[in-house]
Amino acid sequence: MLDLKSLNPPQREAVETTEGPVLVLAGAGSGKTRVITFRIAHLIDSGVLPERILALSFTNKAAGEMKERVAQMMGHAAKGVVTSTFHSLGMRFLREEGQNAGLNPGFTIMDEGDQIDAVRRSLKLLGYDEAKFNPKNVFGMVSHYKGRLELPDGRRGGMEAVVQHVLPLYQQRLRAMNAVDFDDLIALPVKLLESNAAIAQKWASRFRYIMVDEYQDTNGAQLRFIKALAKGFNNICAVGDDDQSIYAWRGAVAGNILRFSEHFPGARIIFLTQNYRSTNNVLKAANCIIAHNTARHEKNLWSENGDGPLLRLKKVSEGSTEGDFIASDLQGLRRAYNLQWRDIAVLYRTNAQSRQLEESIRQAGIPYRIVGGTKFYDRKEVRDVLSYLRVMVNPDDEAAYRRIINYPIRGIGDATIERISQFATQNKIKFTEAATHPDRIADLPPQTVKKLSALSELINKYRDRFHSESMADVCRDMITEVGFADELSRTYKDLKQVERRWDNVQEIASALKHLEDKELGLTLSDYVSKVCLDSRPEEDSDSNADEVSLMTIHGSKGLEFEAVYIAGMEEGFMPHKRVLEGEGDVDEERRLAYVAVTRAKRYLTLTLAEKRLHFGKIEHRRKSRFLDEINESLFYGNKSGKNADAEAERDKRNISGFAAMRSLFQSKKAESENSPQ
């Protein structure tokens, strides 16, 4: 029998309320992952078949963590539970039902670069000037509408009209390549579920219990996907926090969680407000800020971790000295409490703020990492190898074929590629068909035909081998025969860089070996799909290295640190300048401030500058309105900065002003490590 005694009363209520729609409003640090995993374990313990349980999240990391925790609690019995991201579930759906959506087996997922290229080619066909209509911006709007399952209204003119014309051509290009984009992984299942009664019934009866993590981040298409899946039993449990809805720019709709009871009538709402992460002074500051948003479920976070230190506010005269203060101060804080560098984070609203902060921290000799750097599967040499694998899986993948046609360099220039495109258009065939039968193109030189034919033969040879031999061994042979090592040596003069990139190339074969050993029956198609899904932007994994973390506030969501510095607490940063220009959403900016504050466990320092250099001109800055929303009593000194210098001097003498609370910190830290969350 599963023991639920370690849960607090609201957590236990959320775990045991299994029937009907349930909304769990889980404030920051209130143990939402614990609730979800206990809920899954409780269902299994109550006799529910694991395969009838679906747990959805937004990142592979979160899905993996849920799966691991449930396995620790329930052992082998948890194996059948479907823990998945939305996009992985969409992929599973399309592998099963894809032919009804016009897809052939072996379809591939286009990465963002290929999607932007497809938009660029569509713009060119329509005669639009790329200099005037940036393909990346157009793609962003294409994704915006697909994420909402809506069509643009061209009557508004401008970009709307452009997207209205581009979208059909873009979709045609994807279908011609037997490919989908990330939005299709949700949009196509929704369209099938809403138009095909047999498929709808089949999937609505598959999962008896559905749980959705980070529900506040769902968009319009994801909401419809969930509603279709839950239609059979109506046992939907959404866990989230409307106060942490900060991804509107990705298409998230805060209204989904605010109007949950309208979408799922009769819903029971459970509040989790006990925070296990932070001290009460940090939480009071967060509560002060978020209370100024009116469209929210009202709740106040609280903690048994004591009041803890007061917040600190540091005003510097110029932006160029903000980083110097932070670099110096965090060293003192670390020494005072024997913190590790990894216990400290510096947060900022925009990437542009990171340069001066990074310079100061680097010059101080402090180890650091910029969270959100280039991920493994985004690296050029890795994408080059994956493009070969994509063509092995899907012969119609034009984007991948264009990438490999002259890489490594084999003497096939842009003029030849353009001629292949023209021939394909004139004869109404696919680009890949024309490229793999170059002898049909009359005006190609014999040497070029020979090179294209050799590439086609190489692809066919390795495609056959991938079906019958160890994928890791075949991949190594392919990498060698294609000549990646020589190409890297020609491209990069720095030997260390060549070695690092060559290691990345070889790592793909190692990844295939690992997956072959781990998952019997894994195909190359499975691997390529997994890579495309795993390469989606998501939060960075926790680093084991002892380094200070520098990151945007968006990148910090889901993380926690003993000490947090929030830089640039000024109008124009917090809130963003778009709000000052009448375009942004001040409520979302306030939610961002709330997220930033609640990343801190104990020590929170806010900094701002009186003036900054902007495009060569001195710009005078005003303090953030969010600072005025925090109760004066929560700060050392006062927020006006009147006693800031004296306060700073006192802090220096008193080891950052926290020496009196050192023993409390140590005892509370020990307590929090053993607290249920």
XYZ file of C-alpha atoms in Angstrom:
677
model
C 0.000 0.000 0.000
C 1.366 3.392 -0.997
C 2.147 5.635 1.981
C 0.783 9.181 1.499
C 1.663 10.483 4.972
C 4.580 12.555 3.688
C 2.183 14.744 1.651
C 0.662 17.874 3.128
C -3.185 18.017 3.149
C -3.686 19.871 -0.181
C -1.076 17.668 -1.874
C -2.843 14.567 -0.599
C -6.203 15.903 -1.778
C -4.744 16.417 -5.262
C -3.355 12.874 -5.287
C -6.536 11.176 -4.088
C -9.011 13.185 -6.203
C -8.853 10.970 -9.271
C -12.287 11.166 -10.876
C -13.464 14.019 -13.063
C -11.604 17.193 -14.048
C -9.169 18.586 -11.467
C -7.106 21.767 -11.593
C -4.143 21.804 -9.211
C -2.892 25.365 -8.844
C 0.656 24.688 -7.731
C 2.517 27.802 -6.658
C 6.271 28.068 -7.179
C 8.187 25.503 -5.125
C 5.037 23.805 -3.827
C 5.953 20.274 -4.930
C 3.940 19.857 -8.128
C 6.200 17.125 -9.571
C 5.839 15.244 -6.298
C 2.048 15.506 -6.580
C 1.988 14.236 -10.171
C 4.245 11.265 -9.465
C 2.381 10.324 -6.276
C -0.886 10.615 -8.195
C 0.340 8.197 -10.881
C 1.621 5.813 -8.200
C -1.687 6.062 -6.327
C -3.643 5.173 -9.478
C -1.457 2.114 -10.103
C -1.731 1.162 -6.418
C -5.529 1.398 -6.782
C -5.521 -1.148 -9.600
C -5.457 1.073 -12.686
C -3.518 -0.491 -15.565
C -0.351 1.598 -16.155
C -0.963 1.821 -19.917
C -4.278 3.595 -19.236
C -2.383 6.505 -17.617
C -0.970 9.401 -19.648
C 1.279 12.095 -18.156
C 2.108 15.017 -20.453
C 4.828 17.614 -20.018
C 6.610 20.149 -22.204
C 10.198 18.963 -21.993
C 11.995 15.655 -22.283
C 13.744 16.418 -19.012
C 10.442 16.791 -17.130
C 8.956 13.676 -18.755
C 12.074 11.680 -17.887
C 12.030 12.890 -14.301
C 8.384 11.868 -13.868
C 9.053 8.430 -15.332
C 12.094 7.914 -13.113
C 10.314 8.981 -9.919
C 7.304 6.740 -10.571
C 9.631 3.806 -11.324
C 11.433 4.377 -8.011
C 8.104 4.271 -6.193
C 6.343 1.451 -8.048
C 9.116 -0.575 -9.668
C 8.250 -2.703 -12.703
C 4.523 -1.922 -12.329
C 5.177 1.617 -13.602
C 6.723 0.502 -16.884
C 3.579 0.850 -18.979
C 2.728 4.436 -17.947
C 2.941 6.792 -20.918
C 5.018 9.785 -19.820
C 5.540 12.004 -22.813
C 5.948 15.498 -24.157
C 3.106 16.856 -26.271
C 5.208 16.597 -29.410
C 6.343 13.033 -28.692
C 2.710 12.007 -28.220
C 1.852 13.747 -31.487
C 4.621 11.776 -33.183
C 3.284 8.528 -31.688
C -0.182 9.425 -32.967
C 1.044 10.197 -36.504
C 3.148 7.032 -36.692
C -0.121 5.186 -36.102
C -2.576 7.372 -38.015
C -0.309 9.283 -40.411
C -1.727 7.850 -43.634
C -5.090 9.382 -42.741
C -3.246 12.734 -42.564
C -1.657 12.279 -46.005
C 1.737 11.122 -44.706
C 3.732 8.157 -45.952
C 5.696 5.882 -43.594
C 9.158 7.219 -42.792
C 8.101 10.884 -42.717
C 10.612 13.186 -41.056
C 10.420 16.223 -38.795
C 11.921 19.420 -40.176
C 14.128 21.334 -37.777
C 13.744 25.091 -37.389
C 16.486 25.906 -39.892
C 14.828 23.772 -42.560
C 11.429 25.280 -41.790
C 12.802 28.800 -42.258
C 14.396 27.683 -45.533
C 11.029 26.349 -46.728
C 9.481 29.748 -45.928
C 12.342 31.493 -47.755
C 11.719 29.426 -50.900
C 7.984 30.092 -50.689
C 8.625 33.851 -50.441
C 10.885 33.659 -53.478
C 8.273 31.788 -55.531
C 5.691 34.434 -54.643
C 8.058 37.259 -55.605
C 8.439 38.792 -52.135
C 11.621 40.673 -51.281
C 13.508 38.783 -48.562
C 15.127 42.027 -47.412
C 11.676 43.422 -46.673
C 10.069 40.260 -45.308
C 12.544 38.409 -43.094
C 11.952 34.637 -43.535
C 12.540 34.032 -39.828
C 9.862 36.576 -38.883
C 7.444 35.174 -41.475
C 8.076 31.668 -40.159
C 7.353 32.915 -36.636
C 3.921 34.094 -37.768
C 3.306 30.859 -39.697
C 4.009 28.937 -36.488
C 1.843 31.392 -34.520
C -1.220 30.577 -36.640
C -0.545 26.849 -36.856
C -0.230 26.713 -33.053
C -3.713 28.181 -32.815
C -5.162 26.181 -35.711
C -6.148 29.475 -37.311
C -5.620 31.138 -40.688
C -4.260 34.673 -41.101
C -6.639 37.402 -42.214
C -5.027 38.844 -45.324
C -7.522 41.712 -45.392
C -5.437 43.419 -42.710
C -2.599 43.771 -45.201
C 1.096 43.851 -44.266
C 2.621 40.709 -42.806
C -0.809 39.080 -42.402
C -1.321 39.158 -46.175
C 2.170 37.770 -46.787
C 1.617 34.874 -44.370
C -1.784 34.151 -45.907
C -0.052 33.500 -49.244
C 3.050 31.811 -47.851
C 1.289 29.311 -45.563
C -0.304 27.133 -48.333
C 2.960 26.998 -50.303
C 4.917 26.201 -47.163
C 2.556 23.321 -46.366
C 2.833 22.037 -49.944
C 6.628 21.973 -49.654
C 6.446 19.956 -46.430
C 4.057 17.433 -47.949
C 6.186 17.103 -51.086
C 9.107 16.166 -48.811
C 6.939 13.770 -46.773
C 7.789 15.929 -43.784
C 6.099 17.690 -40.894
C 7.122 20.587 -38.682
C 6.753 20.744 -34.898
C 3.385 22.504 -35.104
C 2.058 19.681 -37.319
C 2.777 17.186 -34.542
C -0.123 18.736 -32.651
C -2.199 20.270 -35.455
C -2.543 17.128 -37.604
C -3.683 14.872 -34.719
C -6.204 17.524 -33.641
C -7.635 17.787 -37.152
C -7.989 14.013 -37.385
C -9.487 13.694 -33.917
C -12.049 16.380 -34.707
C -12.964 15.106 -38.177
C -12.727 11.303 -37.975
C -15.185 9.766 -35.502
C -13.545 6.321 -35.509
C -10.088 7.687 -34.732
C -11.545 10.035 -32.111
C -13.289 7.136 -30.352
C -10.173 4.964 -30.508
C -7.940 7.562 -28.845
C -10.554 8.857 -26.381
C -10.869 5.333 -24.986
C -7.116 4.697 -24.805
C -6.224 6.715 -21.693
C -8.519 6.611 -18.688
C -6.494 9.121 -16.660
C -4.634 12.094 -18.120
C -2.290 14.445 -16.261
C -0.806 17.605 -17.749
C 2.188 19.341 -16.187
C 2.836 23.100 -16.637
C -0.707 23.521 -17.920
C -0.331 27.309 -18.026
C 2.036 26.877 -20.988
C -0.469 25.161 -23.295
C -1.549 26.825 -26.534
C -4.831 26.621 -28.422
C -3.967 23.476 -30.390
C -2.685 21.647 -27.308
C -5.892 22.453 -25.432
C -7.951 20.905 -28.242
C -5.629 17.873 -28.281
C -6.159 17.363 -24.540
C -9.939 17.825 -24.792
C -10.156 15.223 -27.561
C -8.074 12.686 -25.620
C -10.028 13.260 -22.385
C -13.445 13.061 -24.039
C -13.973 9.399 -23.181
C -13.552 9.470 -19.387
C -13.182 13.172 -18.514
C -10.511 12.306 -15.937
C -8.182 15.182 -16.660
C -5.835 16.580 -14.006
C -4.079 19.819 -14.987
C -1.221 21.007 -12.796
C 0.136 24.503 -13.228
C 0.379 28.077 -12.022
C -1.257 30.973 -13.853
C 1.220 33.283 -12.069
C 4.052 31.589 -13.997
C 2.535 31.860 -17.471
C 5.451 33.570 -19.253
C 5.514 32.032 -22.718
C 2.931 34.006 -24.689
C 5.644 34.636 -27.291
C 5.756 30.868 -27.860
C 1.993 30.745 -28.252
C 1.030 29.838 -24.670
C -2.465 31.002 -23.735
C -2.816 32.002 -20.075
C -6.586 31.840 -20.533
C -6.402 28.046 -20.790
C -5.657 27.744 -17.070
C -7.738 30.764 -16.060
C -10.817 29.296 -17.800
C -10.201 25.643 -16.993
C -13.647 25.262 -15.436
C -15.263 26.507 -18.650
C -13.367 23.973 -20.771
C -13.969 21.158 -18.273
C -17.255 21.864 -16.416
C -17.541 20.684 -12.836
C -13.786 20.931 -12.249
C -12.454 20.757 -8.723
C -9.767 23.346 -7.953
C -7.052 22.589 -5.394
C -4.511 25.189 -4.239
C -0.935 24.300 -3.308
C 0.503 27.362 -1.584
C 3.054 25.950 0.857
C 6.473 26.632 -0.638
C 9.351 24.274 0.246
C 12.037 26.250 -1.556
C 12.252 29.792 -0.244
C 12.151 31.854 2.922
C 9.112 33.993 3.699
C 10.748 37.327 2.881
C 11.412 36.105 -0.663
C 7.851 34.805 -0.944
C 6.326 37.992 0.476
C 8.166 40.011 -2.177
C 6.837 37.690 -4.895
C 3.301 37.894 -3.470
C 3.501 41.714 -3.412
C 4.399 41.857 -7.097
C 1.941 39.313 -8.475
C -0.992 40.674 -6.449
C -1.106 43.607 -8.883
C -2.291 41.296 -11.671
C -6.068 41.090 -11.684
C -6.572 38.168 -14.108
C -5.357 35.378 -11.834
C -6.386 32.796 -9.263
C -5.694 34.576 -5.978
C -3.178 32.791 -3.770
C -0.338 33.658 -1.391
C 2.768 31.542 -1.054
C 4.092 30.813 2.425
C 6.845 28.709 3.947
C 7.967 27.038 7.144
C 11.580 27.998 6.323
C 11.485 31.125 8.481
C 11.629 34.759 7.381
C 15.259 34.608 6.295
C 17.368 37.582 5.202
C 15.806 40.767 3.876
C 16.117 41.620 0.196
C 18.867 43.946 -0.955
C 18.598 46.677 -3.572
C 21.723 48.136 -5.115
C 21.584 51.206 -7.353
C 24.723 51.918 -9.389
C 25.393 55.145 -11.220
C 26.162 53.543 -14.576
C 25.258 50.264 -16.226
C 28.936 49.511 -16.846
C 29.522 49.128 -13.087
C 26.531 46.881 -12.382
C 28.457 43.750 -13.329
C 31.446 44.825 -11.227
C 29.236 45.152 -8.157
C 27.619 41.760 -8.726
C 30.973 40.029 -9.329
C 32.450 41.480 -6.147
C 29.351 40.927 -4.036
C 28.712 37.319 -4.942
C 32.289 36.464 -3.941
C 31.639 37.869 -0.466
C 28.341 36.035 -0.179
C 29.939 32.765 -1.226
C 32.710 33.088 1.370
C 30.282 34.062 4.141
C 28.142 30.953 3.786
C 30.480 28.427 2.207
C 28.264 28.341 -0.866
C 29.283 26.624 -4.076
C 29.421 28.711 -7.237
C 26.593 26.549 -8.591
C 24.376 27.844 -5.753
C 24.344 31.321 -7.329
C 22.533 32.662 -10.391
C 22.504 36.029 -12.133
C 19.243 36.651 -14.002
C 18.409 39.267 -16.617
C 15.457 40.088 -18.845
C 17.216 40.295 -22.236
C 20.213 38.509 -23.742
C 21.781 41.863 -24.565
C 22.324 42.497 -20.828
C 24.581 39.463 -20.500
C 27.682 40.900 -22.178
C 28.743 43.354 -19.452
C 27.726 40.965 -16.680
C 29.737 38.171 -18.277
C 32.789 40.403 -18.758
C 32.835 41.484 -15.118
C 32.418 37.954 -13.815
C 35.074 36.601 -16.168
C 37.558 39.354 -15.227
C 36.988 38.539 -11.559
C 38.131 34.978 -12.266
C 34.778 33.477 -11.296
C 33.802 30.244 -13.113
C 30.475 30.674 -14.894
C 28.265 29.293 -17.630
C 25.816 30.998 -19.928
C 22.679 28.876 -19.792
C 21.090 28.514 -23.201
C 24.208 27.991 -25.332
C 24.359 25.864 -28.490
C 23.019 22.391 -27.816
C 24.639 19.262 -29.191
C 22.120 18.586 -31.946
C 22.223 22.228 -33.066
C 25.939 22.101 -33.912
C 26.719 22.340 -37.611
C 28.818 19.196 -37.941
C 26.181 17.178 -36.071
C 23.369 18.493 -38.279
C 25.447 17.583 -41.343
C 25.700 13.926 -40.281
C 22.032 13.852 -39.269
C 21.076 15.137 -42.714
C 22.644 12.000 -44.222
C 20.649 9.867 -41.787
C 17.447 11.779 -42.576
C 17.860 11.042 -46.283
C 18.415 7.357 -45.480
C 15.074 7.354 -43.637
C 13.095 9.620 -45.967
C 14.293 9.781 -49.605
C 11.962 12.747 -50.221
C 13.560 14.968 -47.534
C 14.614 17.805 -49.824
C 15.993 20.014 -47.051
C 18.364 17.286 -45.870
C 19.337 16.369 -49.443
C 20.211 19.975 -50.255
C 22.418 20.053 -47.164
C 24.424 16.970 -48.137
C 24.506 17.373 -51.907
C 27.803 19.254 -51.708
C 28.953 18.450 -48.184
C 31.638 17.396 -47.855
C 32.588 19.388 -50.941
C 32.271 17.215 -54.059
C 32.164 19.893 -56.767
C 28.390 20.365 -57.058
C 27.867 24.122 -57.104
C 24.858 26.403 -56.655
C 24.317 26.593 -60.429
C 23.909 22.809 -60.605
C 21.522 22.779 -57.664
C 19.454 25.535 -59.299
C 19.365 23.538 -62.549
C 18.104 20.476 -60.676
C 15.382 22.645 -59.104
C 14.339 24.023 -62.494
C 14.196 20.536 -64.020
C 12.084 19.262 -61.107
C 9.668 22.201 -61.426
C 9.363 21.901 -65.202
C 8.679 18.165 -65.017
C 6.510 18.352 -61.878
C 8.669 15.934 -59.933
C 10.379 16.202 -56.568
C 13.810 17.765 -56.222
C 15.166 14.544 -54.733
C 13.902 12.496 -57.686
C 15.661 14.809 -60.110
C 18.873 14.793 -58.037
C 18.991 10.989 -57.843
C 18.438 10.605 -61.616
C 20.813 13.252 -62.979
C 21.180 11.458 -66.331
C 17.691 12.740 -67.209
C 18.867 16.370 -67.011
C 20.207 16.994 -70.509
C 22.498 19.993 -69.935
C 24.444 18.703 -66.910
C 28.163 18.038 -67.550
C 29.122 14.317 -67.480
C 31.405 14.855 -64.479
C 28.546 16.411 -62.507
C 26.202 13.556 -63.435
C 28.877 11.132 -62.228
C 29.211 12.918 -58.875
C 25.449 13.058 -58.295
C 25.102 9.379 -59.228
C 27.909 8.465 -56.826
C 26.111 10.269 -53.990
C 22.872 8.462 -54.827
C 24.658 5.091 -54.866
C 26.299 5.836 -51.515
C 22.944 6.686 -49.953
C 21.283 3.543 -51.307
C 24.184 1.370 -50.128
C 24.062 2.627 -46.574
C 20.246 2.691 -46.490
C 20.291 -1.061 -47.148
C 23.014 -1.647 -44.566
C 21.112 0.292 -41.878
C 18.243 -2.183 -42.293
C 20.372 -5.279 -41.719
C 23.457 -4.418 -39.649
C 24.395 -2.684 -36.400
C 23.406 0.950 -36.882
C 26.392 2.206 -34.874
C 28.856 0.266 -37.061
C 27.161 1.371 -40.281
C 27.168 4.982 -39.112
C 30.919 4.867 -38.387
C 31.612 3.403 -41.824
C 29.455 6.045 -43.484
C 31.169 8.902 -41.643
C 34.542 7.559 -42.775
C 33.559 6.968 -46.405
C 31.840 10.314 -46.773
C 35.019 12.030 -45.592
C 33.924 14.102 -42.623
C 37.369 14.050 -40.989
C 39.102 15.489 -44.053
C 36.395 18.131 -44.489
C 36.700 19.303 -40.893
C 40.487 19.530 -41.272
C 40.069 21.652 -44.398
C 37.445 23.915 -42.830
C 38.983 24.613 -39.411
C 42.637 25.540 -38.945
C 42.645 25.215 -35.145
C 43.555 21.592 -34.352
C 41.638 21.639 -31.050
C 38.498 22.833 -32.825
C 38.876 20.100 -35.456
C 39.235 17.487 -32.709
C 36.245 18.815 -30.783
C 34.015 18.786 -33.858
C 35.272 15.347 -34.900
C 34.393 14.075 -31.419
C 30.877 15.466 -31.930
C 30.560 13.619 -35.253
C 31.680 10.337 -33.708
C 29.319 10.869 -30.777
C 26.379 10.208 -33.118
C 27.594 6.649 -33.684
C 28.072 6.294 -29.922
C 24.508 7.518 -29.358
C 23.215 4.925 -31.822
C 25.155 2.196 -30.004
C 23.739 3.297 -26.644
C 20.174 3.298 -27.970
C 20.593 -0.068 -29.713
C 21.729 -1.603 -26.440
C 18.944 0.103 -24.502
C 15.985 -0.353 -26.871
C 15.737 -3.587 -28.809
C 14.192 -3.207 -32.239
C 15.050 0.490 -32.520
C 15.143 1.593 -36.157
C 17.019 4.444 -37.796
C 13.655 6.147 -38.342
C 12.993 5.949 -34.589
C 16.388 7.480 -33.844
C 15.993 10.355 -36.322
C 12.545 11.165 -34.922
C 13.864 11.037 -31.364
C 16.731 13.376 -32.219
C 14.402 15.900 -33.859
C 12.176 15.905 -30.782
C 15.091 16.010 -28.324
C 16.667 18.974 -30.135
C 13.695 21.222 -29.441
C 14.526 24.227 -27.260
C 13.937 23.496 -23.587
C 15.553 24.228 -20.274
C 19.182 23.290 -19.848
C 20.011 20.307 -17.718
C 21.451 21.062 -14.316
C 25.193 21.420 -14.589
C 27.440 19.373 -12.332
C 30.219 21.896 -12.843
C 30.754 24.352 -10.001
C 29.908 27.518 -11.931
C 27.743 30.587 -11.457
C 24.748 30.439 -13.796
C 24.011 33.440 -16.030
C 20.657 33.238 -17.764
C 17.561 35.045 -18.910
C 14.556 34.939 -16.606
C 12.738 32.811 -19.184
C 15.593 30.302 -19.019
C 15.482 30.160 -15.221
C 11.949 28.797 -14.903
C 11.941 25.498 -13.040
C 15.348 26.127 -11.461
C 16.297 27.221 -7.943
C 19.385 28.707 -6.299
C 20.465 29.659 -2.783
C 21.314 33.164 -3.994
C 19.867 35.081 -6.937
C 20.822 38.425 -8.432
C 18.264 40.076 -10.709
C 20.043 42.664 -12.852
C 18.467 45.644 -14.586
C 15.417 46.325 -12.421
C 14.527 49.302 -14.598
C 11.735 50.407 -16.873
C 12.701 49.136 -20.312
C 14.071 45.866 -18.940
C 11.515 45.033 -16.237
C 9.031 45.533 -17.760
C 10.437 45.254 -21.271
C 10.560 48.346 -23.469
C 7.672 46.939 -25.556
C 5.377 47.743 -22.631
C 6.601 51.342 -22.630
C 5.856 51.481 -26.362
C 2.314 50.199 -25.787
C 2.880 46.794 -27.397
C 3.795 44.382 -24.603
C 1.672 42.786 -21.901
C 2.520 44.250 -18.492
C 0.757 41.342 -16.740
C 3.113 38.846 -18.392
C 6.109 41.016 -17.499
C 4.915 41.024 -13.900
C 4.674 37.235 -14.009
C 8.273 37.203 -15.247
C 9.329 39.278 -12.236
C 7.450 36.826 -9.997
C 9.256 33.870 -11.578
C 12.621 35.600 -11.153
C 12.063 36.352 -7.466
C 10.860 32.831 -6.660
C 14.054 31.259 -8.053
C 15.813 32.402 -4.845
C 15.851 30.140 -1.812
C 17.323 32.632 0.675
C 19.317 35.532 -0.749
C 17.822 37.926 -3.248
C 19.664 40.973 -4.557
C 18.113 43.385 -7.070
C 20.272 45.815 -9.035
C 19.574 48.801 -11.267
C 21.482 51.623 -12.922
C 20.736 55.349 -13.049
C 22.010 55.576 -16.624
C 23.239 53.276 -19.383
C 25.064 53.661 -22.675
C 22.673 52.768 -25.486
C 23.753 52.984 -29.147
C 26.487 55.442 -28.219
C 24.205 57.735 -26.185
C 23.741 58.103 -22.441
C 20.227 57.036 -21.495
C 18.808 57.932 -18.073
C 16.877 55.079 -16.512
C 13.872 54.882 -14.208
C 13.550 52.168 -11.597
C 11.126 49.363 -12.352
C 7.515 49.817 -11.296
C 7.747 46.303 -9.843
C 10.152 47.584 -7.195
C 7.492 50.016 -5.975
C 5.098 47.087 -5.610
C 7.319 45.322 -3.043
C 6.663 46.269 0.572
C 9.323 48.651 1.923
C 9.800 46.550 5.058
C 11.219 43.639 3.031
C 14.397 45.553 2.092
C 17.558 46.408 3.967
C 17.622 50.216 4.238
C 14.979 51.534 1.896
C 14.130 51.381 -1.782
C 14.795 55.051 -2.464
C 18.526 54.372 -2.195
C 18.849 57.178 0.357
C 20.923 55.054 2.730
C 22.351 52.759 0.064
C 26.008 53.733 0.533
C 25.879 53.468 4.323
C 24.036 50.178 3.994
C 26.637 48.838 1.571
C 29.425 49.797 3.966
C 27.650 48.064 6.837
C 27.143 44.988 4.671
C 30.864 44.942 3.885
C 31.799 45.012 7.574
C 29.162 42.456 8.422
C 30.029 40.038 5.594
C 27.295 41.104 3.184
C 24.972 41.952 6.042
C 24.000 38.345 6.692
C 26.404 37.181 9.393
C 23.752 37.249 12.114
C 21.671 34.759 10.162
C 24.397 32.290 9.292
C 23.463 29.684 11.889
C 19.779 30.044 10.976
C 20.687 29.502 7.325
C 22.576 26.317 8.087
C 19.834 24.842 10.251
C 17.060 25.785 7.833
C 19.031 24.420 4.900
C 19.296 21.063 6.655
C 15.556 21.139 7.400
C 14.572 22.030 3.831
C 16.626 19.160 2.416
C 14.464 16.768 4.405
C 11.144 18.495 3.711
C 8.455 16.921 1.502
C 8.243 18.682 -1.889
